Each structure stands twice: as structure tokens, then as C-alpha cells.
Coordinates of C-alpha atoms and ligand atoms in Angstrom, one line a residue:
M180 CA 18.0 0.0 -16.6
S181 CA 19.9 2.9 -15.1
S182 CA 19.5 4.1 -11.5
E183 CA 20.8 6.9 -9.4
R184 CA 20.3 5.0 -6.2
P185 CA 20.3 1.3 -5.6
R186 CA 16.9 -0.3 -5.7
T187 CA 15.6 -1.4 -2.4
T188 CA 15.7 -5.2 -1.8
V189 CA 14.4 -7.5 0.9
A190 CA 17.9 -7.5 2.2
T191 CA 18.2 -3.7 2.4
L192 CA 14.9 -3.6 4.2
R193 CA 16.1 -6.0 6.8
R194 CA 19.3 -4.0 7.2
K195 CA 17.3 -0.9 7.7
K196 CA 15.5 -2.6 10.6
D197 CA 18.9 -3.7 12.1
R198 CA 20.2 -0.2 11.9
S199 CA 16.9 1.4 13.2
E200 CA 16.5 3.3 9.9
K201 CA 12.8 3.9 9.3
I202 CA 11.2 2.4 6.1
V203 CA 8.9 4.7 4.0
M204 CA 6.1 3.1 2.0
L205 CA 3.3 4.6 0.1
S206 CA 0.2 3.1 -1.6
A207 CA -0.1 4.5 -5.1
Y208 CA -1.8 3.4 -8.3
D209 CA -0.5 5.2 -11.4
A210 CA 2.6 6.1 -13.4
L211 CA 2.4 9.9 -12.9
F212 CA 2.4 9.8 -9.1
A213 CA 4.8 6.8 -9.1
A214 CA 7.3 8.9 -10.9
I215 CA 7.0 11.7 -8.4
I216 CA 7.3 9.2 -5.5
E217 CA 10.4 7.7 -7.1
S218 CA 11.9 11.1 -7.5
V219 CA 11.8 11.7 -3.7
G220 CA 13.3 8.2 -2.9
V221 CA 10.5 6.4 -1.1
D222 CA 11.6 2.8 -0.2
I223 CA 8.5 0.9 -1.3
I224 CA 5.4 1.6 -3.4
L225 CA 2.5 -0.7 -2.5
V226 CA -0.1 -0.9 -5.3
G227 CA -2.8 -1.5 -2.8
D228 CA -6.2 -3.0 -3.4
S229 CA -7.3 0.3 -1.7
V230 CA -7.3 1.5 -5.3
N231 CA -10.8 0.0 -5.4
T232 CA -12.1 2.4 -2.7
V233 CA -9.8 5.4 -3.1
L234 CA -9.9 5.7 -6.9
C235 CA -12.9 3.6 -8.0
G236 CA -15.4 4.8 -5.4
E237 CA -16.3 1.3 -4.1
E238 CA -17.4 0.7 -0.5
S239 CA -14.8 -2.0 0.2
T240 CA -11.8 -3.7 -1.4
H241 CA -13.9 -6.8 -2.0
S242 CA -14.6 -6.3 -5.7
A243 CA -11.0 -5.6 -6.7
T244 CA -9.9 -8.1 -9.3
M245 CA -6.6 -9.6 -10.5
D246 CA -7.0 -7.7 -13.9
Q247 CA -7.4 -4.4 -12.0
M248 CA -4.4 -5.0 -9.8
V249 CA -2.3 -6.1 -12.7
Y250 CA -3.2 -3.0 -14.7
H251 CA -2.4 -0.6 -11.8
T252 CA 0.8 -2.4 -10.8
R253 CA 2.0 -2.4 -14.4
I254 CA 1.5 1.4 -14.7
V255 CA 3.1 2.1 -11.4
R256 CA 6.2 0.1 -12.4
R257 CA 6.3 2.1 -15.7
G258 CA 6.4 5.3 -13.7
A259 CA 8.8 4.1 -11.0
P260 CA 11.2 1.6 -12.7
N261 CA 13.8 1.8 -9.8
T262 CA 11.5 1.5 -6.8
F263 CA 10.6 -1.7 -4.9
V264 CA 7.0 -2.3 -5.9
V265 CA 4.5 -4.6 -4.1
F266 CA 1.5 -6.2 -5.8
D267 CA -1.4 -6.4 -3.4
M268 CA -3.3 -9.7 -3.9
P269 CA -7.0 -9.0 -4.2
F270 CA -9.8 -10.6 -2.2
M271 CA -10.3 -14.3 -3.2
S272 CA -7.1 -14.5 -5.3
Y273 CA -5.3 -16.4 -2.5
Q274 CA -7.9 -17.7 0.0
V275 CA -9.2 -20.8 -1.8
T276 CA -6.2 -22.9 -2.3
A277 CA -2.4 -22.4 -1.9
E278 CA -2.0 -23.6 -5.5
E279 CA -4.3 -20.9 -6.9
A280 CA -2.5 -18.4 -4.6
V281 CA 0.8 -19.3 -6.1
Q282 CA -0.6 -19.0 -9.7
N283 CA -2.1 -15.6 -9.0
A284 CA 1.0 -14.4 -7.2
G285 CA 3.1 -15.6 -10.2
R286 CA 0.8 -13.6 -12.5
G287 CA 1.1 -10.6 -10.3
I288 CA 4.9 -10.7 -10.7
K289 CA 5.2 -11.8 -14.3
E290 CA 2.7 -9.4 -15.8
T291 CA 3.7 -6.3 -13.9
G292 CA 7.4 -6.4 -12.9
A293 CA 6.5 -6.1 -9.2
N294 CA 9.1 -7.2 -6.7
A295 CA 6.8 -8.8 -4.2
V296 CA 3.2 -9.6 -3.4
K297 CA 1.2 -8.8 -0.2
I298 CA -1.5 -11.0 1.3
E299 CA -3.7 -10.3 4.4
G300 CA -4.2 -12.6 7.4
G301 CA -2.6 -14.7 10.1
S302 CA -2.7 -18.4 11.0
P303 CA -5.1 -19.5 8.2
R304 CA -2.6 -18.0 5.7
I305 CA 0.6 -19.6 6.9
A306 CA 0.6 -22.5 4.4
T307 CA -0.2 -20.0 1.6
V308 CA 2.7 -17.7 2.5
Q309 CA 5.0 -20.7 2.6
A310 CA 3.8 -22.0 -0.8
I311 CA 4.3 -18.6 -2.5
V312 CA 7.7 -18.1 -0.9
D313 CA 8.6 -21.7 -2.0
A314 CA 7.8 -20.6 -5.5
G315 CA 10.5 -17.9 -5.2
I316 CA 8.2 -14.9 -4.7
A317 CA 8.8 -12.4 -1.9
V318 CA 5.7 -12.1 0.4
M319 CA 4.7 -9.1 2.5
A320 CA 2.3 -10.1 5.2
H321 CA -0.5 -7.9 6.7
L322 CA -2.0 -8.3 10.2
G323 CA -4.2 -6.2 12.6
F324 CA -7.1 -4.7 10.7
T325 CA -7.2 -6.5 7.4
P326 CA -9.6 -4.6 5.1
Q327 CA -10.6 -7.7 3.1
S328 CA -12.1 -9.1 6.3
V329 CA -13.9 -5.9 7.3
D330 CA -17.3 -7.5 7.8
Q331 CA -15.9 -10.4 9.8
L332 CA -14.0 -7.9 12.0
G333 CA -17.2 -5.9 12.6
G334 CA -16.0 -2.7 10.8
Y335 CA -13.1 -0.4 10.6
R336 CA -11.7 -0.8 14.2
V337 CA -8.4 -1.2 16.1
Q338 CA -7.2 -4.8 16.5
G339 CA -5.0 -6.6 19.0
R340 CA -6.3 -5.0 22.3
G341 CA -6.4 -7.2 25.4
D342 CA -6.1 -10.9 24.7
G343 CA -5.7 -10.2 21.0
A344 CA -2.1 -8.9 21.6
N345 CA -0.6 -12.3 22.2
K346 CA -2.4 -13.8 19.2
L347 CA -1.0 -11.0 17.0
V348 CA 2.5 -11.6 18.2
E349 CA 2.2 -15.4 17.7
D350 CA 0.7 -14.9 14.2
A351 CA 3.5 -12.4 13.3
K352 CA 6.2 -14.9 14.3
R353 CA 4.5 -17.7 12.3
L354 CA 4.4 -15.5 9.2
E355 CA 8.1 -14.7 9.7
D356 CA 8.9 -18.4 10.0
A357 CA 6.8 -19.1 6.9
G358 CA 9.2 -16.7 5.0
A359 CA 7.4 -13.3 4.9
F360 CA 10.0 -10.6 4.4
A361 CA 8.0 -7.8 6.0
L362 CA 4.7 -7.3 7.9
V363 CA 2.1 -4.5 7.6
L364 CA 0.5 -3.8 10.9
E365 CA -2.8 -1.9 10.4
L366 CA -4.8 -0.3 13.3
V367 CA -2.9 -1.8 16.2
P368 CA -2.2 -0.1 19.5
T369 CA 1.2 1.5 19.7
D370 CA 2.5 -0.8 22.5
V371 CA 1.3 -4.0 20.8
A372 CA 2.9 -2.9 17.5
G373 CA 6.1 -2.4 19.6
Q374 CA 5.8 -6.0 21.0
V375 CA 5.3 -7.4 17.5
T376 CA 8.2 -5.3 16.1
D377 CA 10.5 -6.5 18.9
A378 CA 9.6 -10.1 18.4
L379 CA 10.5 -10.1 14.7
S380 CA 13.7 -10.0 12.7
I381 CA 11.7 -8.8 9.6
P382 CA 10.6 -5.2 9.5
T383 CA 7.1 -4.1 10.5
I384 CA 5.4 -1.3 8.5
G385 CA 2.6 0.4 10.4
I386 CA -0.5 2.3 9.4
G387 CA -2.5 3.6 12.3
S388 CA -0.1 1.5 14.6
G389 CA 2.0 4.2 16.2
I390 CA 5.7 5.0 16.3
N391 CA 7.2 1.7 17.3
C392 CA 7.0 0.1 13.9
D393 CA 10.1 -0.2 11.7
G394 CA 8.4 1.9 9.0
Q395 CA 5.2 3.7 8.1
V396 CA 2.8 3.5 5.1
L397 CA 0.0 5.9 4.1
V398 CA -2.2 5.9 1.1
L399 CA -0.9 8.7 -1.2
H400 CA -4.3 10.3 -1.9
D401 CA -5.1 10.3 1.8
L402 CA -1.9 12.1 2.9
L403 CA -2.3 14.6 0.0
G404 CA -5.8 15.5 1.1
L405 CA -7.4 14.3 -2.1
N406 CA -9.6 11.7 -0.3
E407 CA -11.6 14.1 1.8
E408 CA -14.2 11.6 3.2
F409 CA -11.6 9.5 4.9
Q410 CA -10.6 11.0 8.2
P411 CA -9.4 8.4 10.7
R412 CA -7.4 9.6 13.7
F413 CA -4.1 8.2 12.4
L414 CA -4.2 10.1 9.2
K415 CA -2.0 13.1 9.0
R416 CA -2.7 15.3 5.9
Y417 CA 0.5 16.8 4.4
A418 CA -1.4 18.8 1.8
S419 CA -4.9 19.9 1.0
L420 CA -4.9 19.1 -2.7
A421 CA -8.7 18.8 -3.0
D422 CA -9.0 22.4 -2.0
D423 CA -6.2 23.3 -4.5
V424 CA -8.0 21.4 -7.3
R425 CA -11.3 23.1 -6.6
A426 CA -9.7 26.5 -6.6
A427 CA -7.9 25.8 -9.9
L428 CA -11.1 24.5 -11.6
T429 CA -13.1 27.4 -10.4
E430 CA -10.6 29.8 -11.8
F431 CA -10.5 27.9 -15.1
A432 CA -14.3 27.9 -15.4
N433 CA -14.5 31.6 -14.5
E434 CA -11.9 32.5 -17.1
V435 CA -13.6 30.4 -19.8
R436 CA -17.0 32.0 -19.0
S437 CA -15.6 35.5 -18.9
G438 CA -13.6 35.0 -22.2
T439 CA -10.2 35.7 -20.5
F440 CA -8.9 32.2 -21.3
P441 CA -7.2 31.5 -23.7
D442 CA -5.4 34.8 -24.0
D443 CA -2.7 35.6 -26.6
A444 CA 0.1 33.9 -24.5
H445 CA -1.8 30.6 -24.7
S446 CA -2.8 30.9 -28.4
Y447 CA -1.0 30.3 -31.7
E448 CA -0.4 32.9 -34.5
Ligands
KIV57 O1 -4.4 -1.5 0.1 C1 -3.6 -0.7 0.7 O2 -3.3 0.4 0.3 C2 -3.1 -1.3 1.9 C3 -2.3 -0.3 2.8 C4 -3.2 0.7 3.4 C5 -1.5 -1.0 3.8 O3 -3.3 -2.4 2.2

């Protein structure tokens, strides 16, 4: 497989942290966008279980399945052969037993070509992270707001305020000790994310967690302005593609109805 730039590895991610070089990660779900992402040199593509809400219109990530995640990760890998790809383990694929988690993580790697898996949660997940790492699979951890626990957490809200800060730092250290190579921090106050980042040797990648993280992740469709309903404070939109799509479709419909498309330039002799 040829490559213009070296593929990111867990070692290069760690080096980026040591050199204070920010890590860029995007959640994406298909080959077409994955190829565009690779062409701009993003460090990591996470094939997030957010696919279930963002693309499939579900209320939560709960109904995401292993088959669905395998399908989307495989097509992302096809579009971005030289990018570090993370397979997001869906709800109940790793919570029951460590053995089942290892089997599902193994499937996530073997059937997709992903470089790592991601699992959500702190202290209850330590043994699971350890078991997956012991199987030779790189694990990205995820603390703060963990979407698979949305109902237990009482909704989409900031985590780690007050007494929660120490617990977050402790859980993060335990995940690092268990072998996680990076940690996603979702919806955590900026100063608490900074405390976690300072306490770890592995990189933190924030979403809604402020500037002190070692990297940042956003969902591609959110930052492109395609997912219009989702408007949390942390989300910066870098484009308004839903507006562009509407304008293009309106023009197409008008031209079809008025008989101006297709013209000679778009027809065969
Ligand atoms: O599923 C996902 O896309 C995620 C990111 C938002 C971190 O977990």
C-alpha cells in the first residue's frame, strides 16, 4: 500500500502530545468523505456509533449493532487506506463480559482493517480495556459524557463538575494504566479536561471539553452544517452544507420543471 505521508500510529500520537502538537480527529462513516478527510491529512478517523443518530435518524446510539459498525468501518477504510481508523464498539458489544468484548473487538479489527477500537466508560471498564489490550488490540477510552449511558447520566449534559473532577482524573489514570493509548473527553469543563490531560502520558482528545486537550474531535456532518438539528454550544460550524444542498436541489427541480435541464451540453448526439 503506497502512502505520501506516514500513517499515524499510537507511537506518533504519543509523540504529538510530548511535542504539544495538536491531534485532529473526525467522526465519519463512508468511503467518499473518508477519502476527502485523508486528502487533507487528518490524524484519526473515528467511525463513531454516532452514525446511528447522525445518518440513521435514531434518537440514541443504543440500537447501533456490530454489523452496522463493521459495514461503516470497512467502507471508511476503503476510502482512507492510509489514515489511522478507530472502530467504535456499539452498546452491549463490550459491557457483558470481557471475553465477549475481546471477541467483538477482534471482529471489529479483523473484518474492517481498523487500527484500534474505542469503548466508553471508566472504572467498570478497566478489566475490559486490559483484556482487549492483552489481546493485542489498541484501545481508545472515552470519559465524561458517554452517549451510550445517556439515560443513566440524565441527558446530554456536562460531566466532571465539582466532586466529579477527581473521579474523572482517577478513572483516566486507571484507563491509562490498563493500556489505553488515548482518551476521548466529551463535555467536560475546560479546567477539568486540563487536569486530566496533565495527569496522563497518553493524549486526550476533546469534544466540548475546551482548549486544554491534546487534540479535538468533531462529527464531520456536524461541522459541515449538514446535521442542522444538533446545535450544542461547543459545536463550531465550518460550512453550511445543508443550505448549499437545498439551493442545489431547488435549482435542479426548477430546471427540470422549466425544461432547461438537460441542455445540449449535458446531452449526447
Ligand atoms: O460516536 C462518536 O462519533 C463519538 C465521538 C463524538 C467522540 O463517540
